[in-house]
Tab-separated table of C-alpha atoms in Angstrom:
chain	number	residue	atom	x	y	z
A	255	MET	CA	37.643	45.191	-30.451
A	256	MET	CA	33.988	44.938	-31.157
A	257	LEU	CA	34.428	40.911	-31.282
A	258	LYS	CA	35.958	40.939	-27.803
A	259	THR	CA	33.018	43.030	-26.427
A	260	GLU	CA	30.744	40.430	-28.093
A	261	LYS	CA	32.687	37.710	-26.469
A	262	GLU	CA	32.552	39.222	-22.941
A	263	SER	CA	28.498	40.112	-23.465
A	264	ILE	CA	27.991	36.411	-24.358
A	265	ARG	CA	29.925	35.251	-21.176
A	266	THR	CA	28.288	37.921	-18.964
A	267	ARG	CA	24.870	36.607	-20.091
A	268	ARG	CA	25.718	33.051	-19.391
A	269	ILE	CA	26.861	33.826	-16.013
A	270	VAL	CA	23.850	35.624	-15.182
A	271	ILE	CA	21.864	32.705	-16.575
A	272	CYS	CA	23.671	30.120	-14.429
A	273	ILE	CA	23.325	32.317	-11.435
A	274	ALA	CA	19.552	32.823	-12.231
A	275	ILE	CA	19.150	28.824	-12.428
A	276	ILE	CA	21.126	28.224	-9.385
A	277	SER	CA	19.039	30.941	-7.521
A	278	LEU	CA	15.864	29.205	-8.891
A	279	LEU	CA	17.106	25.763	-7.748
A	280	LEU	CA	18.197	26.846	-4.311
A	281	THR	CA	14.740	28.925	-3.822
A	282	THR	CA	12.772	25.684	-4.836
A	283	GLY	CA	14.707	23.544	-2.526
A	284	TYR	CA	14.174	25.853	0.134
A	285	CYS	CA	10.486	26.170	-0.419
A	286	LEU	CA	10.068	22.563	-0.529
A	287	TYR	CA	12.434	21.551	2.217
A	288	LYS	CA	10.465	19.848	5.213
A	289	PRO	CA	12.692	18.141	7.825
A	290	LEU	CA	11.891	14.292	7.986
A	291	PRO	CA	10.203	13.165	11.331
A	292	ASP	CA	12.830	11.834	13.615
A	293	GLY	CA	13.222	7.994	13.253
A	294	PHE	CA	11.853	8.133	9.672
A	295	THR	CA	14.193	5.729	8.208
A	296	VAL	CA	17.368	4.501	9.956
A	297	THR	CA	20.389	5.084	7.901
A	298	LYS	CA	21.999	8.455	6.628
A	299	TRP	CA	21.743	6.940	3.235
A	300	ASP	CA	17.884	6.296	3.629
A	301	ARG	CA	17.446	9.675	4.819
A	302	THR	CA	19.500	11.283	1.915
A	303	VAL	CA	17.547	9.287	-0.360
A	304	MET	CA	14.281	10.403	1.104
A	305	HIS	CA	15.244	13.913	1.478
A	306	VAL	CA	15.521	14.095	-2.248
A	307	VAL	CA	12.405	11.600	-3.235
A	308	GLU	CA	9.704	12.928	-0.914
A	309	PRO	CA	9.871	16.635	-2.222
A	310	ALA	CA	9.936	14.950	-5.765
A	311	LEU	CA	6.789	13.054	-5.162
A	312	ARG	CA	5.086	16.166	-3.682
A	313	VAL	CA	5.906	18.042	-6.842
A	314	ALA	CA	4.845	15.198	-9.273
A	315	TYR	CA	1.594	14.236	-7.727
A	316	TYR	CA	0.779	15.368	-4.462
A	317	TYR	CA	0.538	18.974	-5.095
A	318	PRO	CA	-1.018	18.773	-8.661
A	319	SER	CA	-3.524	16.353	-7.475
A	320	ARG	CA	-4.824	18.900	-4.958
A	321	MET	CA	-5.699	21.272	-7.887
A	322	PHE	CA	-8.066	19.253	-9.548
A	323	SER	CA	-11.887	20.133	-9.250
A	324	LYS	CA	-12.805	16.357	-9.899
A	325	ALA	CA	-11.671	13.543	-7.691
A	326	SER	CA	-11.647	11.281	-10.596
A	327	ASP	CA	-9.093	13.456	-12.317
A	328	MET	CA	-6.940	13.281	-9.139
A	329	VAL	CA	-6.911	9.494	-9.589
A	330	TYR	CA	-6.052	9.718	-13.075
A	331	TRP	CA	-3.224	12.116	-12.828
A	332	THR	CA	-2.008	10.058	-9.844
A	333	ARG	CA	-2.077	6.826	-11.724
A	334	GLY	CA	0.009	8.154	-14.567
A	335	VAL	CA	2.760	9.830	-12.371
A	336	MET	CA	2.978	6.487	-10.339
A	337	ASN	CA	3.188	4.382	-13.666
A	338	VAL	CA	6.125	6.440	-14.680
A	339	LEU	CA	7.861	6.801	-11.408
A	340	THR	CA	7.885	3.276	-10.423
A	341	LYS	CA	9.617	2.132	-13.549
A	342	VAL	CA	12.359	4.823	-12.827
A	343	LEU	CA	12.604	3.387	-9.269
A	344	GLY	CA	12.871	-0.090	-10.743
A	345	VAL	CA	15.823	0.337	-13.041
A	346	PHE	CA	18.385	-0.756	-10.542
A	347	THR	CA	17.030	-4.262	-10.320
A	348	SER	CA	17.454	-6.730	-13.041
A	349	THR	CA	16.584	-10.337	-13.118
A	350	ASN	CA	19.086	-10.586	-16.140
A	351	GLY	CA	17.005	-13.120	-17.993
A	352	GLN	CA	16.936	-15.471	-15.206
A	353	LEU	CA	13.036	-15.638	-14.937
A	354	ASP	CA	10.504	-16.918	-17.617
A	355	ILE	CA	7.944	-14.040	-17.498
A	356	GLN	CA	4.549	-14.784	-19.287
A	357	TRP	CA	1.139	-13.094	-19.451
A	358	HIS	CA	-1.901	-15.173	-18.929
A	359	HIS	CA	-5.725	-14.968	-18.764
A	360	TRP	CA	-7.517	-17.083	-16.302
A	361	LYS	CA	-11.081	-16.672	-16.214
A	362	GLY	CA	-11.186	-13.138	-17.840
A	363	THR	CA	-8.386	-12.069	-15.589
A	364	PRO	CA	-5.103	-11.177	-16.819
A	365	VAL	CA	-2.197	-12.486	-14.646
A	366	LYS	CA	1.797	-12.519	-14.896
A	367	SER	CA	3.918	-15.230	-13.889
A	368	TYR	CA	7.328	-15.227	-13.044
A	369	ARG	CA	9.232	-18.620	-12.949
A	370	PRO	CA	12.824	-19.029	-12.125
A	371	ILE	CA	14.409	-20.660	-15.301
A	372	ASN	CA	17.061	-22.689	-13.188
A	373	ASN	CA	14.831	-23.930	-10.625
A	374	LYS	CA	16.622	-27.115	-9.500
A	375	THR	CA	16.513	-25.683	-5.886
A	376	SER	CA	13.262	-24.024	-5.990
A	377	THR	CA	10.409	-24.751	-3.782
A	378	ASP	CA	7.457	-26.617	-5.018
A	379	GLY	CA	5.052	-24.048	-3.815
A	380	ALA	CA	3.948	-20.516	-5.159
A	381	VAL	CA	3.169	-17.186	-4.188
A	382	ILE	CA	0.048	-15.218	-5.505
A	383	PHE	CA	0.809	-11.386	-5.545
A	384	ILE	CA	-1.913	-8.715	-5.263
A	385	HIS	CA	-0.759	-5.163	-5.662
A	386	GLY	CA	-1.635	-2.327	-3.589
A	387	GLY	CA	-2.816	1.355	-4.789
A	388	GLY	CA	-6.068	2.122	-2.872
A	389	PHE	CA	-8.087	0.021	-5.447
A	390	ALA	CA	-7.656	2.614	-8.075
A	391	LEU	CA	-3.972	3.084	-8.464
A	392	GLY	CA	-1.290	0.287	-9.500
A	393	ASN	CA	-0.995	-2.550	-11.743
A	394	VAL	CA	1.036	-5.616	-12.194
A	395	GLU	CA	4.000	-3.676	-14.116
A	396	MET	CA	4.322	-1.093	-11.443
A	397	TYR	CA	5.410	-4.151	-9.173
A	398	ASP	CA	7.311	-5.882	-11.851
A	399	SER	CA	10.599	-5.244	-10.328
A	400	LEU	CA	9.680	-6.198	-6.578
A	401	VAL	CA	7.809	-9.240	-7.610
A	402	GLY	CA	10.703	-10.329	-10.103
A	403	ARG	CA	13.107	-9.899	-7.169
A	404	LEU	CA	11.057	-11.985	-4.754
A	405	ALA	CA	10.661	-14.643	-7.415
A	406	LEU	CA	14.377	-14.851	-8.235
A	407	GLU	CA	15.730	-14.709	-4.792
A	408	MET	CA	13.199	-17.062	-3.265
A	409	LYS	CA	13.581	-19.342	-6.508
A	410	THR	CA	9.715	-19.680	-6.396
A	411	LEU	CA	6.971	-19.132	-8.926
A	412	PHE	CA	5.080	-15.944	-8.284
A	413	ILE	CA	1.609	-14.995	-10.069
A	414	SER	CA	0.669	-11.139	-10.052
A	415	ILE	CA	-3.002	-10.443	-10.532
A	416	GLU	CA	-4.229	-7.401	-12.779
A	417	TYR	CA	-7.351	-6.949	-11.075
A	418	ARG	CA	-9.775	-4.170	-12.345
A	419	LEU	CA	-9.554	-0.862	-10.504
A	420	SER	CA	-11.974	1.609	-9.339
A	421	PRO	CA	-13.795	4.126	-10.007
A	422	GLU	CA	-14.353	1.902	-13.182
A	423	THR	CA	-14.758	-1.212	-11.530
A	424	VAL	CA	-16.278	-0.897	-7.974
A	425	PHE	CA	-16.553	-3.080	-5.043
A	426	PRO	CA	-16.600	-6.347	-5.263
A	427	GLY	CA	-15.291	-6.288	-8.896
A	428	GLY	CA	-11.600	-6.683	-7.730
A	429	ILE	CA	-12.329	-9.459	-5.331
A	430	MET	CA	-14.014	-11.219	-8.011
A	431	ASP	CA	-11.091	-10.942	-10.483
A	432	CYS	CA	-8.657	-12.009	-7.734
A	433	GLU	CA	-10.725	-15.175	-6.668
A	434	ALA	CA	-11.206	-16.187	-10.422
A	435	ALA	CA	-7.676	-16.177	-11.107
A	436	ILE	CA	-7.034	-17.977	-7.896
A	437	ASP	CA	-9.426	-20.573	-8.295
A	438	HIS	CA	-8.057	-21.179	-11.638
A	439	PHE	CA	-4.357	-21.448	-10.539
A	440	LEU	CA	-5.392	-23.716	-7.562
A	441	GLN	CA	-7.147	-26.027	-10.231
A	442	TYR	CA	-4.614	-26.014	-12.819
A	443	GLY	CA	-1.077	-25.206	-11.009
A	444	THR	CA	-0.149	-28.717	-10.615
A	445	THR	CA	-0.318	-29.489	-14.268
A	446	GLN	CA	0.612	-26.062	-15.670
A	447	PHE	CA	3.467	-25.239	-13.461
A	448	GLY	CA	4.119	-28.497	-11.541
A	449	VAL	CA	3.531	-26.781	-8.087
A	450	ASN	CA	2.172	-28.306	-4.937
A	451	THR	CA	-1.205	-26.406	-4.586
A	452	SER	CA	-1.404	-26.890	-0.746
A	453	LYS	CA	1.743	-24.957	-0.632
A	454	VAL	CA	0.177	-21.518	-1.997
A	455	ILE	CA	0.932	-18.403	-0.141
A	456	ILE	CA	-1.269	-15.033	-1.034
A	457	MET	CA	0.650	-11.846	-0.512
A	458	GLY	CA	-0.444	-8.388	-0.830
A	459	ASP	CA	0.310	-4.595	0.103
A	460	SER	CA	-2.106	-1.707	1.141
A	461	ALA	CA	-5.318	-2.293	-0.785
A	462	GLY	CA	-3.789	-5.611	-2.062
A	463	GLY	CA	-3.327	-6.659	1.489
A	464	ASN	CA	-7.018	-5.764	1.923
A	465	LEU	CA	-7.831	-8.131	-0.992
A	466	ALA	CA	-5.685	-10.931	0.081
A	467	THR	CA	-7.184	-10.780	3.651
A	468	VAL	CA	-10.633	-10.674	2.227
A	469	ILE	CA	-9.698	-13.881	-0.022
A	470	ALA	CA	-8.219	-15.817	2.650
A	471	GLN	CA	-11.191	-15.223	4.943
A	472	ARG	CA	-13.791	-16.216	2.454
A	473	ARG	CA	-12.003	-19.427	1.572
A	474	ALA	CA	-11.611	-20.390	5.125
A	475	ALA	CA	-15.293	-19.368	5.857
A	476	ARG	CA	-16.476	-21.606	2.902
A	477	GLN	CA	-13.833	-24.287	3.972
A	478	LYS	CA	-12.458	-24.273	0.350
A	479	LEU	CA	-9.825	-26.736	-0.700
A	480	PRO	CA	-6.963	-26.830	-1.055
A	481	LYS	CA	-6.333	-24.567	1.913
A	482	LEU	CA	-3.734	-21.656	1.543
A	483	ALA	CA	-0.585	-22.205	3.122
A	484	GLY	CA	-0.160	-18.836	4.430
A	485	GLN	CA	-0.731	-15.124	3.926
A	486	VAL	CA	1.522	-12.198	3.753
A	487	LEU	CA	-0.264	-8.902	4.536
A	488	ILE	CA	1.937	-5.818	3.968
A	489	TYR	CA	0.745	-2.469	5.674
A	490	PRO	CA	-2.571	-3.583	4.749
A	491	LEU	CA	-5.663	-1.368	4.480
A	492	LEU	CA	-8.278	-3.073	6.634
A	493	GLN	CA	-10.957	-0.668	7.552
A	494	MET	CA	-12.414	2.831	7.236
A	495	ALA	CA	-14.818	2.836	10.377
A	496	ASP	CA	-12.447	4.351	12.633
A	497	MET	CA	-10.396	7.081	11.088
A	498	GLN	CA	-9.252	8.613	14.466
A	499	THR	CA	-7.046	5.839	15.574
A	500	MET	CA	-3.591	7.032	17.070
A	501	SER	CA	-1.906	6.545	13.618
A	502	TYR	CA	-4.391	8.699	12.002
A	503	ARG	CA	-4.017	11.355	14.792
A	504	TYR	CA	-0.259	11.077	14.425
A	505	PHE	CA	-0.648	11.827	10.792
A	506	ASN	CA	-2.525	14.882	11.531
A	507	SER	CA	-0.254	16.106	14.349
A	508	HIS	CA	3.203	15.570	12.435
A	509	LEU	CA	2.928	14.423	8.900
A	510	GLN	CA	0.475	16.607	7.085
A	511	GLY	CA	1.872	17.876	3.838
A	512	TYR	CA	4.305	15.140	3.192
A	513	ALA	CA	3.765	12.805	0.183
A	514	LEU	CA	2.759	9.895	2.264
A	515	VAL	CA	-0.858	8.163	2.478
A	516	ASP	CA	-3.078	10.689	4.243
A	517	PRO	CA	-6.552	10.501	5.539
A	518	GLU	CA	-8.449	12.441	2.790
A	519	SER	CA	-6.914	9.943	0.108
A	520	VAL	CA	-8.088	6.922	1.996
A	521	ALA	CA	-11.611	8.486	2.247
A	522	TYR	CA	-11.558	9.086	-1.389
A	523	TYR	CA	-10.118	5.977	-2.694
A	524	TYR	CA	-12.144	3.755	-0.440
A	525	MET	CA	-15.393	5.450	-1.313
A	526	PHE	CA	-14.807	5.334	-4.893
A	527	TYR	CA	-14.262	1.616	-4.598
A	528	ALA	CA	-17.624	1.642	-2.704
A	529	GLY	CA	-19.117	2.885	-5.907
A	530	ILE	CA	-19.805	6.457	-4.690
A	531	ASP	CA	-19.351	9.163	-7.156
A	532	MET	CA	-16.789	11.510	-5.219
A	533	ASP	CA	-16.825	13.797	-8.044
A	534	GLU	CA	-20.341	14.920	-6.581
A	535	LYS	CA	-19.875	13.840	-2.994
A	536	ALA	CA	-16.383	15.386	-2.234
A	537	TYR	CA	-17.968	17.488	0.640
A	538	LEU	CA	-18.639	14.425	2.520
A	539	VAL	CA	-14.776	13.802	3.243
A	540	PRO	CA	-14.357	15.936	6.374
A	541	SER	CA	-17.232	13.943	7.897
A	542	VAL	CA	-15.840	10.621	7.071
A	543	THR	CA	-12.299	11.684	8.231
A	544	SER	CA	-13.747	12.638	11.843
A	545	ASN	CA	-15.854	9.393	11.799
A	546	GLY	CA	-19.221	11.132	11.284
A	547	HIS	CA	-20.008	8.611	8.400
A	548	VAL	CA	-20.485	5.645	11.338
A	549	SER	CA	-24.174	5.420	11.877
A	550	LYS	CA	-25.648	4.719	15.398
A	551	LYS	CA	-26.680	1.318	14.125
A	552	LEU	CA	-23.114	0.248	13.483
A	553	GLU	CA	-21.463	2.024	16.523
A	554	SER	CA	-21.388	-1.021	18.809
A	555	LYS	CA	-20.034	-3.334	16.356
A	556	VAL	CA	-17.364	-0.803	15.285
A	557	GLN	CA	-16.520	-0.163	19.153
A	558	LYS	CA	-16.228	-3.786	19.940
A	559	ILE	CA	-13.718	-4.423	17.083
A	560	MET	CA	-11.681	-1.166	17.620
A	561	SER	CA	-11.673	-1.770	21.312
A	562	HIS	CA	-8.617	-4.010	20.835
A	563	ASN	CA	-7.016	-0.611	19.729
A	564	SER	CA	-6.791	0.422	23.516
A	565	ILE	CA	-4.869	-2.763	24.129
A	566	ILE	CA	-2.446	-2.010	21.150
A	567	GLU	CA	-1.944	1.674	22.387
A	568	LYS	CA	-1.063	0.262	25.934
A	569	THR	CA	1.402	-2.373	24.735
A	570	HIS	CA	2.998	-0.819	21.560
A	571	ASN	CA	6.197	1.513	22.030
A	572	TYR	CA	4.898	4.562	19.829
A	573	LYS	CA	7.196	7.247	18.985
A	574	ASN	CA	4.365	9.487	18.883
A	575	ILE	CA	5.253	12.726	21.126
A	576	SER	CA	2.505	14.890	20.939
A	577	VAL	CA	-0.471	13.168	19.368
A	578	SER	CA	-3.670	15.230	19.279
A	579	GLU	CA	-6.778	14.188	21.071
A	580	LYS	CA	-9.678	12.896	18.965
A	581	TRP	CA	-11.231	15.725	17.121
A	582	GLU	CA	-14.829	16.672	17.303
A	583	ILE	CA	-17.046	14.357	15.029
A	584	LYS	CA	-18.790	15.992	12.218
A	585	PRO	CA	-22.107	13.597	11.798
A	586	SER	CA	-23.420	13.300	8.035
A	587	VAL	CA	-26.518	11.345	7.710
A	588	GLU	CA	-25.761	11.078	3.959
A	589	ALA	CA	-22.428	9.567	4.568
A	590	GLN	CA	-23.711	7.289	7.079
A	591	GLU	CA	-26.596	6.222	4.668
A	592	LEU	CA	-24.010	5.536	1.881
A	593	MET	CA	-21.470	3.719	4.041
A	594	GLU	CA	-23.672	1.661	6.062
A	595	PRO	CA	-23.682	-1.333	3.584
A	596	PHE	CA	-19.880	-1.249	3.827
A	597	LEU	CA	-18.345	-0.174	7.015
A	598	THR	CA	-18.830	-3.624	8.935
A	599	ASN	CA	-18.931	-5.721	5.893
A	600	PRO	CA	-15.801	-8.094	6.191
A	601	ASP	CA	-15.581	-8.377	2.459
A	602	PHE	CA	-15.173	-4.431	2.405
A	603	SER	CA	-13.634	-3.927	5.773
A	604	PRO	CA	-11.736	-7.337	6.834
A	605	LEU	CA	-10.837	-6.098	10.176
A	606	MET	CA	-14.588	-6.271	11.248
A	607	ARG	CA	-14.980	-9.858	10.623
A	608	GLU	CA	-15.505	-11.348	14.062
A	609	ASP	CA	-14.544	-15.119	13.387
A	610	LEU	CA	-10.789	-15.162	12.550
A	611	SER	CA	-10.339	-18.954	13.439
A	612	ASN	CA	-9.182	-21.388	10.668
A	613	LEU	CA	-7.307	-18.806	8.928
A	614	PRO	CA	-3.791	-19.783	7.548
A	615	PRO	CA	-0.471	-18.742	9.249
A	616	THR	CA	-0.005	-14.976	8.857
A	617	LEU	CA	2.758	-12.581	8.547
A	618	VAL	CA	1.645	-9.015	9.158
A	619	ILE	CA	3.649	-5.917	8.184
A	620	THR	CA	3.618	-2.607	9.765
A	621	CYS	CA	5.352	0.599	9.591
A	622	GLU	CA	5.439	3.419	12.342
A	623	PHE	CA	4.884	5.973	9.968
A	624	ASP	CA	1.906	5.132	8.358
A	625	ILE	CA	-1.840	5.909	9.103
A	626	LEU	CA	-2.575	2.276	8.776
A	627	ARG	CA	-0.395	1.099	11.237
A	628	ASP	CA	-2.741	0.397	14.242
A	629	GLU	CA	-5.311	-1.493	12.135
A	630	GLY	CA	-2.750	-3.870	11.088
A	631	LEU	CA	-1.321	-4.259	14.561
A	632	VAL	CA	-5.050	-4.636	15.798
A	633	TYR	CA	-5.285	-7.645	13.086
A	634	GLY	CA	-2.360	-9.140	14.152
A	635	TYR	CA	-3.351	-9.362	17.757
A	636	ARG	CA	-6.965	-10.563	16.967
A	637	LEU	CA	-5.450	-13.292	14.672
A	638	LYS	CA	-3.078	-14.544	17.663
A	639	THR	CA	-5.814	-14.495	20.238
A	640	SER	CA	-8.100	-16.564	17.648
A	641	GLY	CA	-5.214	-19.119	17.619
A	642	VAL	CA	-4.016	-18.260	14.163
A	643	PRO	CA	-0.164	-18.853	13.949
A	644	THR	CA	0.898	-15.095	13.543
A	645	THR	CA	3.934	-13.371	12.882
A	646	THR	CA	3.806	-9.367	13.309
A	647	ILE	CA	6.907	-7.556	12.261
A	648	HIS	CA	6.713	-3.640	13.046
A	649	TYR	CA	9.159	-1.456	11.431
A	650	GLU	CA	9.760	1.396	13.894
A	651	ASN	CA	11.773	3.355	11.215
A	652	GLY	CA	9.437	2.376	8.110
A	653	PHE	CA	6.669	3.932	6.133
A	654	HIS	CA	3.629	3.296	3.962
A	655	ALA	CA	4.610	1.873	0.481
A	656	MET	CA	8.312	1.889	1.351
A	657	LEU	CA	8.797	-1.644	-0.562
A	658	ASN	CA	8.213	0.484	-3.761
A	659	PHE	CA	11.979	1.547	-2.861
A	660	HIS	CA	13.184	-1.992	-2.224
A	661	SER	CA	16.248	-1.485	-4.107
A	662	ASP	CA	16.891	2.068	-2.875
A	663	LEU	CA	16.460	2.137	0.936
A	664	ASP	CA	18.107	-0.252	3.340
A	665	GLU	CA	15.014	-0.347	5.415
A	666	ALA	CA	13.128	-1.719	2.570
A	667	MET	CA	15.748	-4.096	1.614
A	668	LYS	CA	15.630	-5.684	5.193
A	669	THR	CA	11.893	-5.899	4.981
A	670	VAL	CA	12.199	-7.860	1.677
A	671	GLU	CA	14.561	-10.167	3.327
A	672	ASP	CA	12.074	-10.822	6.269
A	673	ILE	CA	9.146	-11.510	3.978
A	674	GLU	CA	11.170	-13.892	1.806
A	675	GLN	CA	12.358	-15.737	4.872
A	676	TRP	CA	8.887	-16.250	6.501
A	677	THR	CA	7.425	-17.100	3.247
A	678	LEU	CA	9.841	-19.889	2.411
A	679	ASP	CA	9.671	-21.196	5.955
A	680	THR	CA	5.991	-21.344	5.831
A	681	ILE	CA	6.070	-22.931	2.472
A	682	SER	CA	8.499	-25.725	3.504
A	683	ARG	CA	6.339	-26.582	6.656
A	684	ALA	CA	3.077	-26.716	4.773
């Protein structure tokens, strides 16, 4: 009789524990649930995946990063989380031993080469890839699955650069690392890999798109040979002088609280990159995100470059339904003095370079749900009007960093296909 009572008691406790766990999961899910904006991704599968992934990202890094008192700790936490998550996301992509992958050190910069083993049908060109991450996050291994996939499907040599990150290494350290590696490759690529160095494409996403843009501009301005055959700029980060574009204001109206690139993060990371100690200067962020960091001395040049934004706003079919007007600027003399050397420096903010002629053929990728959307569209427009062969592909259902989900989301898979096709066509024409 006692044994039966004990069994019933154990069974009851198990039921209570199960109910408690289910209740906790349901409560957590309810608290974390945020309906995705209309048009955010296009297929039911993509929306289902993002309804799971987006809250998970909020729990993993977005919420914890807001709890640190020091901005640098926020960076280090996010780095660690991203390193783990991207390895998990890449498990569904395998090159199955079809690539020869090697580490090299070129002029002090580590790079990783991805070379198709059975490359009888490969191109004789190459792609140099520069990863994103706000100049402070990311590494070559985080992009292993994406770069490996591109190399395998395109049957083309890829070189991925491990440049140093801020806040440990500030502007222009990352540029110097990338240029050193690229100069080495263009000098020895033919003998080491058998590639035609006049058929080299430079490619980068987000902050990597910034570095790719800067390097292409610097090579063109200096008339360095061999010329790059093309550049692929994937939702590039190109400026921080105007943080009240339509895409920034759309974020503030509709995307606050989602685990997407936000204005405050751009301000923190870009200012760390500029060498500003954001552990001490975090109080400047509200001024920066309202454009209070732009001095009178720089206003005319910024307005001239960003005036193209009005053309983009008139011609682009935005899905922005109720975007707030520009909010009040909070001027900060300290922020203006700190940022004056950088805001119109084209090596820091490449959108600000006035002469865009002589640049290689360009593909610009932009996404609707991205605060960097408008600067990418403006740059594409300016390239076209400067006579540069330019293709701009805008993904109306896309979001920033979606290529990190290249094996999970239909929208990202389509983007990969478009990038591969444009790049192969450009290499073949070079």
